[in-house]
Coordinates of C-alpha atoms and ligand atoms in Angstrom, one line a residue:
X24 CA -133.2 84.3 -172.8
X25 CA -133.4 84.0 -169.1
X26 CA -132.0 87.5 -168.5
X27 CA -134.6 89.0 -171.0
X28 CA -137.6 87.7 -169.2
X29 CA -138.5 90.7 -167.1
X30 CA -137.8 94.5 -167.1
X31 CA -136.0 94.1 -163.8
X32 CA -133.6 91.6 -165.3
X33 CA -133.2 93.5 -168.5
X34 CA -132.4 96.7 -166.6
X35 CA -130.0 94.9 -164.2
X36 CA -128.0 93.3 -167.0
X37 CA -127.9 96.0 -169.6
X38 CA -124.3 96.9 -170.4
X39 CA -124.7 100.5 -171.6
X40 CA -125.5 103.0 -169.0
X41 CA -127.3 106.1 -170.1
X42 CA -128.0 109.5 -168.6
X43 CA -129.0 112.9 -169.8
X44 CA -125.5 114.2 -169.2
X45 CA -124.5 112.4 -172.3
X46 CA -126.9 114.4 -174.6
X47 CA -126.3 117.7 -176.3
X48 CA -129.2 119.8 -177.6
X49 CA -128.7 121.9 -180.7
X50 CA -130.1 125.5 -180.8
X51 CA -130.4 127.9 -183.8
X52 CA -130.4 131.6 -183.1
X53 CA -131.3 133.8 -186.1
X54 CA -131.0 137.5 -186.7
X55 CA -134.0 139.6 -187.6
X56 CA -136.6 137.0 -186.7
X57 CA -140.0 138.1 -185.3
X58 CA -141.5 134.6 -184.7
X59 CA -139.8 131.3 -184.1
X60 CA -139.4 129.5 -187.4
X61 CA -140.3 125.8 -187.1
X62 CA -138.0 123.5 -189.0
X63 CA -139.7 121.0 -191.3
X64 CA -139.7 117.5 -189.8
X65 CA -137.4 118.3 -187.0
X66 CA -140.0 117.9 -184.2
X67 CA -139.6 120.7 -181.6
X68 CA -136.8 122.5 -183.3
X69 CA -136.9 126.2 -184.3
X70 CA -134.7 128.9 -185.6
X71 CA -135.3 131.6 -183.0
X72 CA -134.6 135.2 -182.1
X73 CA -132.3 135.9 -179.1
X74 CA -135.4 136.3 -177.0
X75 CA -136.9 133.1 -178.4
X76 CA -133.7 131.2 -177.6
X77 CA -133.6 132.6 -174.1
X78 CA -137.2 131.3 -173.5
X79 CA -136.2 127.9 -175.1
X80 CA -133.2 127.5 -173.0
X81 CA -135.2 128.2 -169.9
X82 CA -137.7 125.5 -170.8
X83 CA -134.9 123.1 -171.8
X84 CA -133.1 123.6 -168.5
X85 CA -136.4 122.7 -166.8
X86 CA -136.6 119.7 -169.0
X87 CA -133.2 118.6 -167.7
X88 CA -130.9 119.6 -170.6
X89 CA -127.5 121.0 -169.6
X90 CA -125.4 120.8 -172.7
X91 CA -126.2 123.0 -175.8
X92 CA -124.7 123.3 -179.3
X93 CA -125.5 126.8 -180.6
X94 CA -125.6 127.7 -184.3
X95 CA -125.7 131.3 -185.2
X96 CA -127.6 132.4 -188.3
X97 CA -126.7 136.1 -189.0
X98 CA -128.8 137.9 -191.7
X99 CA -125.8 139.6 -193.3
X100 CA -123.8 137.3 -195.5
X101 CA -120.4 138.1 -197.1
X102 CA -117.4 136.4 -198.6
X103 CA -114.9 137.3 -195.8
X104 CA -114.5 139.8 -193.0
X105 CA -117.6 138.5 -191.4
X106 CA -119.8 140.5 -189.2
X107 CA -119.6 139.1 -185.7
X108 CA -121.9 141.5 -183.8
X109 CA -125.0 139.3 -183.8
X110 CA -123.3 136.2 -182.4
X111 CA -121.6 138.2 -179.7
X112 CA -125.0 139.5 -178.7
X113 CA -126.6 136.1 -178.7
X114 CA -123.8 134.3 -176.8
X115 CA -123.6 137.1 -174.3
X116 CA -127.3 137.1 -173.7
X117 CA -127.4 133.3 -173.0
X118 CA -124.4 133.2 -170.8
X119 CA -125.2 136.3 -168.8
X120 CA -128.6 134.9 -168.1
X121 CA -127.8 131.3 -167.4
X122 CA -124.1 131.3 -166.5
X123 CA -122.8 127.9 -165.3
X124 CA -126.3 126.3 -165.4
X125 CA -125.5 125.2 -168.8
X126 CA -122.5 124.3 -171.0
X127 CA -122.6 126.2 -174.3
X128 CA -120.8 124.8 -177.3
X129 CA -120.5 127.0 -180.4
X130 CA -120.7 125.3 -183.8
X131 CA -117.8 127.0 -185.6
X132 CA -118.1 127.2 -189.3
X133 CA -118.5 129.7 -192.0
X134 CA -121.4 128.3 -194.1
X135 CA -124.1 130.3 -192.2
X136 CA -122.0 133.4 -192.7
X137 CA -120.8 133.2 -196.3
X138 CA -122.9 134.5 -199.2
X139 CA -122.2 131.3 -201.2
X140 CA -123.1 129.0 -198.2
X141 CA -119.8 127.0 -198.3
X142 CA -117.7 126.4 -195.2
X143 CA -114.7 128.3 -196.5
X144 CA -113.3 131.3 -198.3
X145 CA -112.6 130.9 -202.1
X146 CA -109.9 132.5 -204.1
X147 CA -110.5 134.3 -207.4
X148 CA -110.3 130.9 -209.3
X149 CA -113.1 129.6 -207.1
X150 CA -110.8 127.2 -205.2
X151 CA -110.8 126.8 -201.4
X152 CA -108.3 129.3 -200.1
X153 CA -107.0 127.7 -196.9
X154 CA -104.7 130.7 -196.1
X155 CA -107.8 132.8 -195.9
X156 CA -110.1 130.3 -194.5
X157 CA -108.1 129.1 -191.4
X158 CA -107.6 132.7 -190.1
X159 CA -111.3 133.4 -190.5
X160 CA -112.3 130.2 -188.7
X161 CA -109.9 130.7 -185.9
X162 CA -110.9 134.4 -185.5
X163 CA -114.5 133.2 -185.2
X164 CA -113.5 130.6 -182.5
X165 CA -111.7 133.3 -180.4
X166 CA -114.5 135.7 -180.9
X167 CA -117.0 133.1 -179.6
X168 CA -114.9 132.3 -176.6
X169 CA -114.5 136.0 -175.8
X170 CA -118.3 136.4 -176.0
X171 CA -118.7 133.6 -173.5
X172 CA -118.8 130.3 -175.3
X173 CA -117.8 127.4 -173.1
X174 CA -116.5 125.2 -175.9
X175 CA -115.7 125.3 -179.6
X176 CA -117.1 122.8 -182.1
X177 CA -115.5 123.2 -185.6
X178 CA -117.6 121.6 -188.3
X179 CA -116.0 122.9 -191.5
X180 CA -113.7 120.0 -192.4
X181 CA -110.8 122.3 -193.6
X182 CA -107.4 120.7 -193.1
X183 CA -105.5 122.2 -190.2
X184 CA -108.4 124.0 -188.6
X185 CA -108.1 122.4 -185.2
X186 CA -104.5 123.4 -184.8
X187 CA -105.3 126.9 -186.0
X188 CA -108.2 127.2 -183.6
X189 CA -106.2 125.9 -180.7
X190 CA -103.5 128.5 -181.3
X191 CA -105.9 131.3 -181.6
X192 CA -107.8 130.3 -178.5
X193 CA -104.5 130.0 -176.5
X194 CA -103.3 133.4 -177.8
X195 CA -106.6 134.9 -176.7
X196 CA -106.2 133.6 -173.2
X197 CA -108.7 130.8 -173.7
X198 CA -106.3 127.9 -173.1
X199 CA -109.0 126.1 -171.0
X200 CA -111.7 126.2 -173.6
X201 CA -112.2 122.7 -175.0
X202 CA -112.5 121.8 -178.7
X203 CA -115.0 119.2 -179.7
X204 CA -114.2 118.6 -183.3
X205 CA -116.5 117.3 -186.0
X206 CA -113.6 115.1 -186.7
X207 CA -115.1 112.4 -189.0
X208 CA -117.8 114.2 -191.0
X209 CA -119.1 112.7 -194.2
X210 CA -120.5 114.5 -197.2
X211 CA -124.1 113.2 -196.5
X212 CA -127.6 113.5 -197.9
X213 CA -128.9 113.6 -194.4
X214 CA -128.3 117.3 -193.6
X215 CA -131.3 118.6 -195.3
X216 CA -133.5 119.9 -192.4
X217 CA -130.4 121.4 -190.8
X218 CA -129.6 123.5 -193.8
X219 CA -133.1 125.0 -193.6
X220 CA -132.6 125.7 -189.9
X221 CA -129.1 127.2 -190.3
X222 CA -129.7 128.8 -193.7
X223 CA -126.5 127.3 -194.9
X224 CA -127.2 125.4 -198.2
X225 CA -124.4 125.8 -200.7
X226 CA -125.6 128.2 -203.5
X227 CA -123.6 126.2 -206.0
X228 CA -122.2 122.7 -206.0
X229 CA -121.9 120.5 -202.9
X230 CA -119.6 119.8 -200.0
X231 CA -117.8 116.8 -201.5
X232 CA -114.7 118.8 -202.0
X233 CA -114.0 119.0 -198.3
X234 CA -116.3 116.5 -196.4
X235 CA -115.4 112.8 -196.4
X236 CA -116.5 110.4 -199.1
X237 CA -118.8 107.9 -197.6
X238 CA -117.0 105.1 -199.3
X239 CA -113.7 105.8 -197.5
X240 CA -113.1 104.2 -194.1
X241 CA -109.4 105.1 -194.1
X242 CA -110.0 108.7 -194.7
X243 CA -112.7 108.7 -192.0
X244 CA -110.2 107.3 -189.4
X245 CA -107.4 109.4 -190.6
X246 CA -109.5 112.6 -190.3
X247 CA -110.2 112.0 -186.6
X248 CA -106.6 111.0 -185.9
X249 CA -105.5 114.3 -187.5
X250 CA -107.9 116.3 -185.4
X251 CA -106.7 114.5 -182.3
X252 CA -103.1 115.2 -183.1
X253 CA -103.9 118.9 -183.7
X254 CA -105.4 119.1 -180.2
X255 CA -109.0 118.3 -180.3
X256 CA -110.2 117.3 -176.9
X257 CA -113.3 115.5 -178.0
X258 CA -114.0 113.8 -181.3
X259 CA -117.2 113.1 -183.2
X260 CA -118.6 111.0 -186.1
X261 CA -121.3 112.4 -188.3
X262 CA -123.9 111.4 -189.4
X263 CA -124.1 109.2 -186.3
X264 CA -126.0 106.1 -187.5
X265 CA -124.1 105.8 -190.8
X266 CA -120.7 106.0 -188.9
X267 CA -121.3 103.7 -186.0
X268 CA -118.7 101.2 -187.5
X269 CA -116.0 103.8 -186.9
X270 CA -116.5 104.9 -183.3
X271 CA -114.5 102.2 -181.5
X272 CA -111.7 102.2 -183.9
X273 CA -111.2 106.0 -183.6
X274 CA -111.4 105.7 -179.9
X275 CA -108.7 103.0 -179.9
X276 CA -106.4 104.8 -182.3
X277 CA -106.6 108.2 -180.6
X278 CA -107.4 107.3 -177.0
X279 CA -110.0 110.0 -177.0
X280 CA -113.7 110.1 -176.5
X281 CA -115.8 109.9 -179.6
X282 CA -119.4 111.3 -179.8
X283 CA -122.0 110.8 -182.4
X284 CA -124.1 113.5 -184.1
X285 CA -127.6 112.2 -184.8
X286 CA -128.0 114.6 -187.7
X287 CA -131.2 116.3 -188.8
X288 CA -132.1 113.8 -191.5
X289 CA -131.7 110.9 -189.2
X290 CA -133.8 112.4 -186.6
X291 CA -136.4 113.7 -189.1
X292 CA -136.7 110.3 -190.6
X293 CA -138.0 109.0 -187.3
X294 CA -140.4 111.9 -187.0
X295 CA -141.7 111.2 -190.5
X296 CA -142.1 107.5 -189.9
X297 CA -144.1 108.2 -186.8
X298 CA -146.2 110.7 -188.5
X299 CA -147.2 108.1 -191.0
X300 CA -148.1 105.8 -188.1
X301 CA -145.2 103.4 -189.0
X302 CA -143.2 103.7 -185.8
X303 CA -143.6 105.1 -182.3
X304 CA -141.4 108.3 -182.1
X305 CA -140.2 108.1 -178.6
X306 CA -139.3 104.4 -178.8
X307 CA -137.6 104.7 -182.1
X308 CA -135.5 107.7 -180.9
X309 CA -134.5 105.9 -177.7
X310 CA -133.6 102.8 -179.8
X311 CA -131.2 105.0 -181.9
X312 CA -129.6 106.5 -178.8
X313 CA -129.0 103.1 -177.2
X314 CA -127.4 102.0 -180.4
X315 CA -125.0 104.9 -180.4
X316 CA -124.0 104.1 -176.8
X317 CA -123.6 100.4 -177.6
X318 CA -121.4 101.4 -180.6
X319 CA -119.2 103.3 -178.1
X320 CA -120.4 106.9 -178.4
X321 CA -119.3 108.8 -175.4
X322 CA -121.9 111.5 -176.0
X323 CA -124.7 112.2 -178.5
X324 CA -125.8 115.4 -180.1
X325 CA -129.5 115.0 -180.8
X326 CA -132.5 117.2 -181.5
X327 CA -134.3 115.1 -179.0
X328 CA -132.3 115.8 -175.9
X329 CA -135.0 118.0 -174.6
X330 CA -137.4 115.0 -174.5
X331 CA -135.1 112.8 -172.5
X332 CA -136.3 113.7 -169.0
X333 CA -139.9 113.2 -169.9
X334 CA -139.0 109.8 -171.3
X335 CA -137.5 108.9 -167.9
X336 CA -133.7 109.3 -168.4
X337 CA -131.9 110.1 -165.2
X338 CA -129.6 113.1 -164.9
Ligands
PBG427 C1 -122.2 123.1 -190.9 C2 -122.9 122.0 -190.2 C3 -123.8 121.0 -190.8 C4 -124.3 120.2 -189.8 C5 -123.7 120.7 -188.6 N1 -122.8 121.7 -188.9 C6 -124.3 120.9 -192.2 C7 -123.4 120.7 -193.3 O1 -122.2 120.3 -193.2 O2 -123.8 120.9 -194.4 C8 -125.3 119.2 -190.0 C9 -126.1 118.9 -188.8 C10 -127.4 118.2 -189.1 O3 -127.8 117.9 -190.2 O4 -128.1 118.1 -188.1 N2 -121.0 122.9 -191.3
ZN428 ZN1 -120.2 124.7 -192.6

């Protein structure tokens, strides 16, 4: 207990360093929006117009955020041959305004673009058509890179997508664009607020046909190893808190850095607890971040990145 007796000693002897450089802030840019749309229970998170996002980023940069993960929410949905004009405009607006002041990751998936809300293209029988899906996803990745994205973050869980994306980025001259793969992503009940933000709820069924079954540790490890072998630069587990048992093993088996995505439902649960007076929001969020770091997360994607400076985290 001796080393716990004062804040000086606790800070001196803590074994997980933490800085804001480890945090990535999600952003949602929506087409055809007049006002910012606040997302239920995700404190401080909005779906915003391009102008709204530019204002948000300006504030976030002042608040010490440097890494962003952008989700595009176009108004036109289709089954394939997606309209990419909106995302091009949005990415271009952000990067031409802020340049190298920020690092802009693009979540790369089809579920905000498809009329059915799934992360893939289906064939006539209603089965996942990988031969159609992989080219669409890799086209999306190259398009994002061409529009100015700094990094690509595929979240679809289709087999082979990292290899397909890597090839398409390299062919497009973007061989230095990194891939941060959602490499171990479970079919979870904790994505609810996000699906409102991204307008990406499946119109039928669920995502259990492609996201990992929470009961399966081996699948979870294998999925990250596969992404690593296909060329992912950074790996990720998601939801973060329900995957903390996997972080170190994935790191050891792949030799790559593994981040944690504190997903919308995890974050929102802390907001809701605090709204009921049952916890203190900022303390609970910080506790969760320190647990991710203790569990070995190299970085954290969190809706609370924009609060970190005010809470005293160094750059
Ligand atoms: C889309 C995607 C999802 C999330 C990130 N990218 C939702 C899903 O898979 O249904 C979840 C993020 C969150 O809940 O914060 N493929
Ligand atoms: Zn998706």
